[in-house]
Amino acid sequence: MADSAAPAHTAKTVYHSVANTHPVKVAASGVEVFYADKQALHGINLDIQDRSVTAFIGPSGCGKSTFLRCINRMNDTIDTARVAGSIRIDDEEINDRAVDPVLLRARVGMVFQKPNPFPKSIYDNVAYGPRIHGLASGKDELDAIVETSLKKAGLWDEVADRLDQPGNSLSGGQQQRLVIARAIAVNPEVILMDEPCSALDPIATARIEELIDELRENYCLIIVTHSMAQAARVSQMTAFFHLGHLVEYGPTEEIFTNPRDRRTQDYITGRFG
Amino acid sequence: MGAIALAIAFLGVLLGTIVLQASGAFTNYVLTLPVTLEREIADPRGDMSEASLRRGSYNQLIQRSLQSEFPAASSRADLRELFGLYSGLNAASVMHRVIADPSLVGSTIDVTMPANHEIDLYLKGVTVEESITAGSGTIQAGAISGDITLSSDSPAFANAIARIRQQASSERDALLGRAARLEADAAGAASRDAREAGLAAARRAREEAARFDTVIDPETRITLGPRTASLLIRLNGGVVAVSALTPDGREAEGRVLLPLESAEASASWSEWVIETPAAARRITDQQAVYARALEERGMVERRFNTNLFLNADSREPELAGVMGAFIGSVLTMLVTMLLAVPIGVGTAIYLEEFAPKNRLTGFIEVNINNLAAVPSIVFGLLGLAVFINTFGMPRSAPLVGGFVLALMTLPTVIISSRAALRAVPPSIREAALGIGASRTQAVFQHVLPLAMPGILTGSIIGLAQALGETAPLLMIGMVAFVADAPSLGLSGLTQPSTVMPVQVFLWSGASERAFEMRTAAAILVLLTLMIIFNAAAIILRRRFERRW
Amino acid sequence: MQLSLITALALLVLTAVGFLAGRSRALALAEKDGSRLHSLPGYHGYYVALWAGLPGFAVLAAYALAGTMIVNTIVLDRMERAAEPLQARYELALANDDIWSEAEREIARLDDEMAALRGEAEQVIAAEGVQSDAVEALRARQDELQFAQDDARFTRDARANTIAGDIIQAVPEAGDHALARAGFEFARLPVQEREVFLADARALAFGDGLASRDTPELRATAGALQPVHSAIAWGACLGALGLALAGLAFARTHLAVRFRARNRVEWVISATLALASLIAILTTLGIVFSLLFESLRFFAAIDWRVADFLFGTQWSPQTAIRPGQIGQSGSFGAVPLFAGTALITLIAMMVAAPVGLFAAIYLSEYADSRVRAWAKPALEILAGVPTVVYGFFALLTVGPLLRDFALFLGYEDAVTQSALSAGLVMGVMIIPFVSSLSDDVINAVPQSLRDGAYAMGATKSETIRHVVFPAALPGIVGALLLAVSRAVGETMIVVMAAGQAANLTANPLESVTTITVQIVTLLTGDQEFNSPKTLSAFALGLVLFVLTLILNIIALRVVQSYREKYD
């Protein structure tokens, strides 16, 4: 269905004009990804603004998650994956050999589709990152980091009295907020979220969306989502991916009200996807 | 259903027969003698030094004590039978006691030692059938010792004669029947050789049968010999072994095995028949009499067999125990564990978490799968050729045994560890990597702890396999007879030793009947160990099993 | 030993010091620089500790492995040089001695004669076969010559001993001369006694173990060993400590705020893990090469009559054969062993295959969870019973039972150790193996296949017979092949219950022997190494290894492709 509706050969991306309210945080140019011999991404050029939420939308297998994983070099962990092109964060090339992906991932936090707290206590979940990065020089400092992170993630009030309980004992939505707190704890600049609400019920989803909106004030957030409504609710910018191409990129409102590419239009109106 | 029942029935029969066979080995008869440690024998140099005490002839002291119990035993033959009640090796334990406490010299101590294994089996009623019945009528002994005649006014021995005749005639009939069958077979035999062989066998059977004729004939004197049951008469506190009876049952000739207290006529006597013929048993009438006499005097009693658990191997079944093999097993397993578990888990971590998927790692995988199915004996050949012949390591040593078993166990540990690592969901790795943990940190701080129960379960099962393994250890000389348990420490690693399953193998090949039940007992010890190992694995699995 | 132990402890201390030094330096650097370290201070500590510990321990390990050998080599070399004048005198004396020279010539002459005889024998054998009278005569003649040569050797060696004794007598016992005497004596010792000599000398020098003798020569050797030993030991230990200190200092200079200590330490960890995984390959290589090498020696010892080994029907390795003996063939024909192995395996599989398979089908298709909860552990216990226990069971219970039963049926030649009892018990042993493998295979058949059959109205047993079983068949074949390989390689049951007699028979009531039994028989008890008898065990091992390897590879292939089909 998808293939018949869209001319697959068009490689040109439609860019909407953007009011430069925030500086560019992540700048991608010519990013290509191959899994073994299969090309998963074709020449992606994309500038992402700081202190805002950017949503990646598109049908399954369009490459939005793949691109997301390029931003913190998670693709390095897959043996067969090969990444080409340039991604700069604050003008620093992250695909440079001199960059330690491990340190990069501390700067670019990630939240996954299914909540994946470590099977340890709530406290240890949040404290793990600061510990391995040497962010706290003492127990008090660590406690403070844990507390602020949990507060920022809006979880503190619910767990303050049971920090020593296992992270898995929380509800799904709480777990996902715990994971967000865990990501915040290492003081990242960018937070990547890969369909963070797809495993949650509507109420928990609403809570997370609220949280995302709050976090926008301090972080550059990039969120992959299947739900167009969610993209419309939380994001300021939207990028539409299709078959490994970036089709259209612009302010969320414009993308949803005035898509310029046929494929975007078809996707948004529900013709495929 | 039937198949399962069959398999479980096999298991039941297997365990049942072994428990049954082993049951006799857990107790044994011990002999307690008051031994006077005469100074000049215990301390030949007279200076009470350890060197002097070591040269003491403690066996002689034990012999003296035993002799004083049976003053009538004086001929060489008598004494040989008397001293056959125990093993001279027991003198060593007396020596150790004296060396530990030299002040004992000159005093009389109680020495407790296991009875000879044949005596033990006899007293347990395993090897010899016997019966005691009260005699009727009054009999009179001609003397109180030596070769004597027992006479009676009434046919006092008629019962015994009837019984002997009955036994003899049934044996004669069996022999004649066999001869007839052999002859029939020979008549239809294919070749001349076979026919002649068959006829010869039949002739031999007939000759043997003819020997019973004299016993069965009611007119002739009955002589008892090694092929017939033994008839002993208990009278006046003594025992007479009957060698001949008159057909009228009024007179018997015999030799006194235990002196009578008096030669008075007595009506309270009994017939003690040892039905198993002397030729078919390993103890003599005389020894049976000694053993029973000591039992009556309270010097022989049945006790829990501590030797079986505390001693190392011995040529004498009553002194043999599994301790040496147990220590050998512990040392060998330690080496196996210290090598196989770290190397196996390391390999599993590397292949599962670090290794790039390329030809080399693919080859390693195929390799490990094949190694898992290589017969264990081949690992023994490897150990012999490489460790012993090339590297010149000592034979029969737990160190080398541990090496060989470690190599053998390695594939099991690797395969189960990999399965455990694979069972940890990738989301855990992603979570750790996502907040900036390195791969090593993710593996060692998150994945490995979660996989640990599975890894431990697999390792324990692998070690249990190694614990029960025999064949490769035969190749590297761990079948040696080792009478001293290796020391439980670093130096023990290179001392000659054996392990539990090999001990089972060694004992199962021994000719003494007493070893048979000890083999079964050793198997029970081994199975207990295996069950402990496996139960530990199952508990670990149940307790820490995690469903993702 | 003491010294190296102290050094090892010192190295441990240095390693710990390295860790602390590294960590505190990293902390100080971070303080001074005011920025964050790349790696946690602990990793800087580990980095320095590794540099401090690894080289030092490597040196110490090398010394532990090769130290004794180096010391021995140096001292023996020194002894040899000291003994040179004595050796020269000895050789001159031998050359001038008539008796010795005469014996030497006689030996050479007899060698030639025997070589000629062997040539002749080959022709005769080619013409008349091995069993002819002519060959018999030649063989007798060869024995005669051999005896004569043995005599000559004895004369020669006795004479040489006398001369050597005279020479030694002329040398004083003290000082340097003692070492010369020791070297001379050592050179004249046969190879196996040299080891004893060295062990005695070491015992005298270092007190490790008891010396079996105490002679001036041994004392001299011990005296020479001591200084060399301590020099090398001190060298190794001081070297190790020096390297540790140097490594520590060197690594400490690396440390910087941006220094990637963690990456370096992690590289060492993953390299160690990679090395561990090479052990599996080394094991395989070790097996292949040791078996091949010893087998080649065996084949060389039987004059490369590989076909006789593989296809000969006469197995009697106990017959000692002299090198080059005429017409001694057929005693290493392994066919009876192969046949015995095949017979027992067949019997075992006749028990294990149906019972194991039906158990698996029952467990995976019919049994409810309560039965499974009982039956599975029971099968696991059956699988965990050591084979020596099965062997005991076969020997003492099954064997006599079968014999009595056969006697009862009128079979007069029944024996306790028979192929049948070993095969039956081995079959029982393999049941759990077959059933658990088949269970896996049957469980791997997708539920959709079964649902499809049920949807068409098939009954349970029809579904199993027509759908599940055919679908699982390749996997089951693989499982059975693995079981066969297991049966072929099983040792203890057959050693205890099948007997030793190399009968070539298909009668399961007779005792037969197998490859594994013969390996055990040949390699236990008194054995002289290098005799073809002992080496033949390795050739059998090679056959066994190749056979099981082929079975395993086929089986693993079959099972794997089967798994992939349904994954």
Coordinates of C-alpha atoms in Angstrom, one line a residue, chain B residues 53-56 58 90-100:
Chain B
L53 CA 58.6 -47.4 69.6
R54 CA 58.2 -47.6 65.8
R55 CA 60.2 -50.8 65.8
G56 CA 57.9 -52.4 68.3
Y58 CA 52.6 -54.7 68.1
N90 CA 45.8 -53.2 62.5
A91 CA 49.0 -53.3 64.5
A92 CA 49.8 -49.9 62.9
S93 CA 47.0 -48.2 64.7
V94 CA 48.2 -49.6 68.0
M95 CA 51.6 -48.2 67.2
H96 CA 50.2 -44.8 66.5
R97 CA 48.4 -44.9 69.8
V98 CA 51.6 -45.8 71.6
I99 CA 53.6 -43.1 69.9
A100 CA 51.0 -40.5 70.7

